[in-house]
Amino acid sequence: MMSIEVKALPSPFVFEPQHTALVIIDMQRDFIEPGGFGESLGNDVSLLAEIVPSVAELLALARRTGLLVVHTRESHAPDLSDCPPAKRLRGAPQMRIGEPGPMGRILVRGEPGNAIIDALAPVEGELVIDKPGKGAFYATRLSEALSVRGITHLLFAGVTTEVCVQTSMREANDRGYECLLIEDATASYFPAFKQASLEMIRSQGGIVGWTAPLAALKKGL
Ligand code: TIU
């Protein structure tokens, strides 16, 4: 079996492509374009658009290498039955989850704003996981989908670093996956939070996982 070694922190990250998936978290219009959930929370969404070229390059690389590709979407059922009041009632009343916005109902499955951005659209054979929480494993079929395919290692990208990406990495780490976060393929509305997340993930000998720039992954492959 081919083994790939990536120069990562806090130590080299080693994986076999046939047992590895790329997990792209929530690269949706709702977070990246004006008029969605991210902006409704008071954020400058332009900070997230900056990583789109890197994520696109990573996605192309994963497809060429034959990695399983998983896309997630933070989304809720139209009747909001999977959105607890504790989540829905946060934020300004007119822009809460389920309320109408310029790109359709905020964070509701099937609405225009809930789609993954065109530049990173999923293709045939890739998994798309709708998740009602911040983590990709909570109340989804992701765990089963990965285990039936023999996946043991996960490469992470997407938004936002300290919210859905970090939560998903922590969930994955507790489930026994070896996780590598691609540093320039993740972003936050708060650059200082991104930096802190990278450092806390790889601290204490990789307490949550590893981090590496895309260039290091390309070199390894
Ligand atoms: N996808 C994701 O991270 N959801 C969020 O709500 N992120 C924020 O930073 N608000």
mmCIF file of C-alpha atoms and ligand atoms in Angstrom:
data_model
loop_
_atom_site.group_PDB
_atom_site.id
_atom_site.type_symbol
_atom_site.label_atom_id
_atom_site.label_comp_id
_atom_site.label_asym_id
_atom_site.label_seq_id
_atom_site.Cartn_x
_atom_site.Cartn_y
_atom_site.Cartn_z
ATOM 1 C CA MET A 1 0.000 0.000 0.000
ATOM 2 C CA MET A 2 1.197 3.469 -0.918
ATOM 3 C CA SER A 3 1.934 5.566 2.147
ATOM 4 C CA ILE A 4 2.096 9.354 1.967
ATOM 5 C CA GLU A 5 4.053 11.472 4.430
ATOM 6 C CA VAL A 6 3.227 15.149 4.877
ATOM 7 C CA LYS A 7 5.483 17.591 6.668
ATOM 8 C CA ALA A 8 2.954 18.710 9.291
ATOM 9 C CA LEU A 9 2.853 20.026 12.840
ATOM 10 C CA PRO A 10 3.463 18.811 15.474
ATOM 11 C CA SER A 11 5.002 15.855 13.556
ATOM 12 C CA PRO A 12 4.790 14.209 10.119
ATOM 13 C CA PHE A 13 1.265 13.081 9.121
ATOM 14 C CA VAL A 14 1.256 9.699 7.388
ATOM 15 C CA PHE A 15 -1.734 8.304 5.488
ATOM 16 C CA GLU A 16 -2.764 5.807 2.848
ATOM 17 C CA PRO A 17 -4.975 7.424 0.177
ATOM 18 C CA GLN A 18 -7.357 4.468 -0.031
ATOM 19 C CA HIS A 19 -8.174 4.885 3.673
ATOM 20 C CA THR A 20 -8.356 8.680 3.636
ATOM 21 C CA ALA A 21 -11.174 11.128 2.958
ATOM 22 C CA LEU A 22 -11.144 14.860 2.303
ATOM 23 C CA VAL A 23 -13.872 16.505 4.400
ATOM 24 C CA ILE A 24 -14.841 19.980 3.216
ATOM 25 C CA ILE A 25 -16.896 21.730 5.852
ATOM 26 C CA ASP A 26 -19.784 24.070 4.970
ATOM 27 C CA MET A 27 -18.434 25.938 1.910
ATOM 28 C CA GLN A 28 -21.959 27.250 1.407
ATOM 29 C CA ARG A 29 -23.364 30.485 0.036
ATOM 30 C CA ASP A 30 -24.942 31.017 3.506
ATOM 31 C CA PHE A 31 -21.473 31.561 4.985
ATOM 32 C CA ILE A 32 -19.430 32.910 2.082
ATOM 33 C CA GLU A 33 -21.770 35.248 0.179
ATOM 34 C CA PRO A 34 -23.567 38.389 1.394
ATOM 35 C CA GLY A 35 -27.178 37.853 2.471
ATOM 36 C CA GLY A 36 -26.763 34.523 4.251
ATOM 37 C CA PHE A 37 -26.475 33.240 7.794
ATOM 38 C CA GLY A 38 -22.865 34.375 8.265
ATOM 39 C CA GLU A 39 -23.647 37.977 7.405
ATOM 40 C CA SER A 40 -26.855 37.831 9.493
ATOM 41 C CA LEU A 41 -24.640 37.191 12.522
ATOM 42 C CA GLY A 42 -22.843 40.468 11.830
ATOM 43 C CA ASN A 43 -19.772 39.047 10.111
ATOM 44 C CA ASP A 44 -17.653 40.316 7.186
ATOM 45 C CA VAL A 45 -18.110 37.381 4.793
ATOM 46 C CA SER A 46 -15.366 38.520 2.398
ATOM 47 C CA LEU A 47 -12.775 37.031 4.770
ATOM 48 C CA LEU A 48 -14.026 33.552 3.859
ATOM 49 C CA ALA A 49 -14.008 33.993 0.075
ATOM 50 C CA GLU A 50 -10.210 34.313 0.177
ATOM 51 C CA ILE A 51 -9.703 30.566 0.681
ATOM 52 C CA VAL A 52 -11.899 29.432 -2.227
ATOM 53 C CA PRO A 53 -8.958 29.022 -4.678
ATOM 54 C CA SER A 54 -6.986 26.926 -2.145
ATOM 55 C CA VAL A 55 -9.978 24.722 -1.353
ATOM 56 C CA ALA A 56 -10.618 24.277 -5.087
ATOM 57 C CA GLU A 57 -6.989 23.223 -5.574
ATOM 58 C CA LEU A 58 -7.210 20.807 -2.645
ATOM 59 C CA LEU A 59 -10.449 19.351 -4.018
ATOM 60 C CA ALA A 60 -8.890 18.853 -7.461
ATOM 61 C CA LEU A 61 -5.872 17.182 -5.837
ATOM 62 C CA ALA A 62 -8.099 14.839 -3.809
ATOM 63 C CA ARG A 63 -10.080 13.907 -6.927
ATOM 64 C CA ARG A 64 -6.885 13.188 -8.891
ATOM 65 C CA THR A 65 -5.510 11.092 -6.019
ATOM 66 C CA GLY A 66 -8.752 9.143 -5.728
ATOM 67 C CA LEU A 67 -9.562 10.153 -2.138
ATOM 68 C CA LEU A 68 -13.128 9.859 -0.954
ATOM 69 C CA VAL A 69 -14.559 13.395 -0.932
ATOM 70 C CA VAL A 70 -17.124 14.469 1.651
ATOM 71 C CA HIS A 71 -18.899 17.832 1.549
ATOM 72 C CA THR A 72 -20.950 19.025 4.516
ATOM 73 C CA ARG A 73 -23.713 21.603 4.675
ATOM 74 C CA GLU A 74 -25.018 23.185 7.860
ATOM 75 C CA SER A 75 -28.718 22.947 7.168
ATOM 76 C CA HIS A 76 -32.096 22.374 8.738
ATOM 77 C CA ALA A 77 -35.354 20.762 7.667
ATOM 78 C CA PRO A 78 -37.933 23.245 6.312
ATOM 79 C CA ASP A 79 -40.101 22.653 9.417
ATOM 80 C CA LEU A 80 -37.028 23.312 11.626
ATOM 81 C CA SER A 81 -37.748 20.098 13.544
ATOM 82 C CA ASP A 82 -33.977 19.463 13.717
ATOM 83 C CA CYS A 83 -33.134 22.961 14.973
ATOM 84 C CA PRO A 84 -33.371 23.286 18.733
ATOM 85 C CA PRO A 85 -34.753 26.618 20.044
ATOM 86 C CA ALA A 86 -31.406 27.147 21.789
ATOM 87 C CA LYS A 87 -29.850 27.410 18.317
ATOM 88 C CA ARG A 88 -32.685 29.179 16.476
ATOM 89 C CA LEU A 89 -33.297 31.934 19.020
ATOM 90 C CA ARG A 90 -29.756 33.315 18.906
ATOM 91 C CA GLY A 91 -29.094 36.409 16.811
ATOM 92 C CA ALA A 92 -31.195 39.294 15.498
ATOM 93 C CA PRO A 93 -34.904 38.274 15.279
ATOM 94 C CA GLN A 94 -35.380 39.090 11.570
ATOM 95 C CA MET A 95 -32.350 37.023 10.520
ATOM 96 C CA ARG A 96 -32.735 33.857 12.561
ATOM 97 C CA ILE A 97 -32.483 30.352 11.119
ATOM 98 C CA GLY A 98 -35.618 29.725 9.053
ATOM 99 C CA GLU A 99 -36.398 33.419 8.399
ATOM 100 C CA PRO A 100 -36.526 34.654 4.787
ATOM 101 C CA GLY A 101 -33.325 36.316 3.528
ATOM 102 C CA PRO A 102 -32.006 37.512 0.158
ATOM 103 C CA MET A 103 -30.903 33.936 -0.705
ATOM 104 C CA GLY A 104 -33.992 32.188 0.656
ATOM 105 C CA ARG A 105 -34.753 30.952 4.165
ATOM 106 C CA ILE A 106 -31.641 31.181 6.310
ATOM 107 C CA LEU A 107 -29.798 27.852 6.763
ATOM 108 C CA VAL A 108 -32.736 25.784 5.462
ATOM 109 C CA ARG A 109 -32.090 22.725 3.291
ATOM 110 C CA GLY A 110 -32.863 23.220 -0.388
ATOM 111 C CA GLU A 111 -32.828 27.048 -0.277
ATOM 112 C CA PRO A 112 -30.458 28.843 -2.712
ATOM 113 C CA GLY A 113 -28.273 30.169 0.108
ATOM 114 C CA ASN A 114 -27.805 26.716 1.575
ATOM 115 C CA ALA A 115 -26.059 25.358 -1.520
ATOM 116 C CA ILE A 116 -22.336 24.732 -1.723
ATOM 117 C CA ILE A 117 -20.726 27.506 -3.790
ATOM 118 C CA ASP A 118 -20.449 26.772 -7.526
ATOM 119 C CA ALA A 119 -16.619 26.712 -7.500
ATOM 120 C CA LEU A 120 -16.662 23.712 -5.129
ATOM 121 C CA ALA A 121 -19.808 21.920 -6.289
ATOM 122 C CA PRO A 122 -19.905 18.202 -5.460
ATOM 123 C CA VAL A 123 -19.701 15.722 -8.337
ATOM 124 C CA GLU A 124 -21.093 12.198 -8.794
ATOM 125 C CA GLY A 125 -19.666 9.757 -6.259
ATOM 126 C CA GLU A 126 -18.927 12.346 -3.568
ATOM 127 C CA LEU A 127 -20.808 12.363 -0.262
ATOM 128 C CA VAL A 128 -22.888 15.358 0.763
ATOM 129 C CA ILE A 129 -23.742 15.376 4.455
ATOM 130 C CA ASP A 130 -26.448 17.697 5.776
ATOM 131 C CA LYS A 131 -25.811 18.489 9.413
ATOM 132 C CA PRO A 132 -28.065 20.337 11.859
ATOM 133 C CA GLY A 133 -25.231 20.980 14.303
ATOM 134 C CA LYS A 134 -21.796 22.533 14.142
ATOM 135 C CA GLY A 135 -20.124 19.094 14.162
ATOM 136 C CA ALA A 136 -20.295 16.834 11.086
ATOM 137 C CA PHE A 137 -20.895 13.654 13.133
ATOM 138 C CA TYR A 138 -23.770 14.793 15.353
ATOM 139 C CA ALA A 139 -27.164 13.577 13.996
ATOM 140 C CA THR A 140 -25.722 12.579 10.590
ATOM 141 C CA ARG A 141 -24.820 9.359 8.767
ATOM 142 C CA LEU A 142 -21.145 10.373 8.410
ATOM 143 C CA SER A 143 -19.750 7.857 10.915
ATOM 144 C CA GLU A 144 -21.363 4.890 9.137
ATOM 145 C CA ALA A 145 -20.488 6.248 5.689
ATOM 146 C CA LEU A 146 -16.792 6.443 6.623
ATOM 147 C CA SER A 147 -16.597 3.105 8.421
ATOM 148 C CA VAL A 148 -18.186 1.076 5.596
ATOM 149 C CA ARG A 149 -15.541 2.541 3.272
ATOM 150 C CA GLY A 150 -12.660 1.686 5.617
ATOM 151 C CA ILE A 151 -11.684 5.309 6.170
ATOM 152 C CA THR A 152 -9.226 5.914 9.043
ATOM 153 C CA HIS A 153 -7.669 9.282 8.144
ATOM 154 C CA LEU A 154 -9.353 12.608 7.405
ATOM 155 C CA LEU A 155 -8.071 15.749 5.721
ATOM 156 C CA PHE A 156 -10.110 18.782 6.773
ATOM 157 C CA ALA A 157 -10.851 22.095 5.029
ATOM 158 C CA GLY A 158 -13.657 24.640 5.064
ATOM 159 C CA VAL A 159 -15.364 27.174 7.301
ATOM 160 C CA THR A 160 -15.305 28.388 9.929
ATOM 161 C CA THR A 161 -12.112 27.193 11.562
ATOM 162 C CA GLU A 162 -13.055 27.582 15.214
ATOM 163 C CA VAL A 163 -16.722 26.682 14.844
ATOM 164 C CA CYS A 164 -17.772 23.894 12.444
ATOM 165 C CA VAL A 165 -14.273 22.784 11.398
ATOM 166 C CA GLN A 166 -12.863 22.502 14.879
ATOM 167 C CA THR A 167 -16.039 20.910 16.279
ATOM 168 C CA SER A 168 -15.978 18.306 13.491
ATOM 169 C CA MET A 169 -12.278 17.603 14.027
ATOM 170 C CA ARG A 170 -12.837 17.078 17.728
ATOM 171 C CA GLU A 171 -15.743 14.736 17.033
ATOM 172 C CA ALA A 172 -13.579 12.817 14.535
ATOM 173 C CA ASN A 173 -10.616 12.658 16.908
ATOM 174 C CA ASP A 174 -12.813 11.187 19.660
ATOM 175 C CA ARG A 175 -14.017 8.572 17.164
ATOM 176 C CA GLY A 176 -10.453 7.464 16.461
ATOM 177 C CA TYR A 177 -9.740 9.199 13.157
ATOM 178 C CA GLU A 178 -6.313 10.700 12.468
ATOM 179 C CA CYS A 179 -7.043 14.254 11.319
ATOM 180 C CA LEU A 180 -5.023 16.784 9.328
ATOM 181 C CA LEU A 181 -6.305 20.350 8.900
ATOM 182 C CA ILE A 182 -5.090 22.148 5.771
ATOM 183 C CA GLU A 183 -4.115 25.567 7.118
ATOM 184 C CA ASP A 184 -4.686 27.726 4.042
ATOM 185 C CA ALA A 185 -7.899 25.903 3.105
ATOM 186 C CA THR A 186 -9.759 26.993 6.230
ATOM 187 C CA ALA A 187 -10.910 30.436 7.359
ATOM 188 C CA SER A 188 -12.721 32.272 10.115
ATOM 189 C CA TYR A 189 -14.530 35.609 10.305
ATOM 190 C CA PHE A 190 -11.950 36.250 13.054
ATOM 191 C CA PRO A 191 -8.348 35.684 11.860
ATOM 192 C CA ALA A 192 -7.103 35.560 15.453
ATOM 193 C CA PHE A 193 -9.542 32.718 16.209
ATOM 194 C CA LYS A 194 -8.255 30.787 13.179
ATOM 195 C CA GLN A 195 -4.675 31.181 14.375
ATOM 196 C CA ALA A 196 -5.584 30.138 17.921
ATOM 197 C CA SER A 197 -7.488 27.103 16.596
ATOM 198 C CA LEU A 198 -4.523 25.915 14.524
ATOM 199 C CA GLU A 199 -2.290 26.208 17.564
ATOM 200 C CA MET A 200 -4.653 24.482 19.996
ATOM 201 C CA ILE A 201 -5.400 21.598 17.597
ATOM 202 C CA ARG A 202 -1.732 20.678 17.228
ATOM 203 C CA SER A 203 -0.617 21.521 20.790
ATOM 204 C CA GLN A 204 0.210 18.891 23.419
ATOM 205 C CA GLY A 205 1.594 16.480 20.832
ATOM 206 C CA GLY A 206 -1.417 16.856 18.511
ATOM 207 C CA ILE A 207 -4.210 16.680 21.075
ATOM 208 C CA VAL A 208 -6.851 17.059 18.340
ATOM 209 C CA GLY A 209 -4.745 16.399 15.232
ATOM 210 C CA TRP A 210 -2.203 17.835 12.822
ATOM 211 C CA THR A 211 -2.007 20.975 10.659
ATOM 212 C CA ALA A 212 -0.070 21.616 7.447
ATOM 213 C CA PRO A 213 -0.166 24.056 4.535
ATOM 214 C CA LEU A 214 -1.542 22.868 1.192
ATOM 215 C CA ALA A 215 1.962 23.073 -0.306
ATOM 216 C CA ALA A 216 3.172 20.410 2.149
ATOM 217 C CA LEU A 217 0.353 18.064 1.141
ATOM 218 C CA LYS A 218 1.127 18.650 -2.549
ATOM 219 C CA LYS A 219 4.769 17.871 -1.933
ATOM 220 C CA GLY A 220 3.869 14.670 -0.068
ATOM 221 C CA LEU A 221 1.610 13.512 -2.870
HETATM 222 N N1 TIU B 1 -20.058 26.333 9.487
HETATM 223 C C1 TIU B 1 -19.901 27.044 10.597
HETATM 224 O O1 TIU B 1 -18.791 27.234 11.071
HETATM 225 N N2 TIU B 1 -21.034 27.605 11.167
HETATM 226 C C2 TIU B 1 -21.049 28.774 11.885
HETATM 227 O O2 TIU B 1 -22.079 29.184 12.404
HETATM 228 N N3 TIU B 1 -19.867 29.455 11.952
HETATM 229 C C3 TIU B 1 -19.667 30.681 12.515
HETATM 230 O O3 TIU B 1 -18.516 31.090 12.591
HETATM 231 N N4 TIU B 1 -20.689 31.394 12.948
#
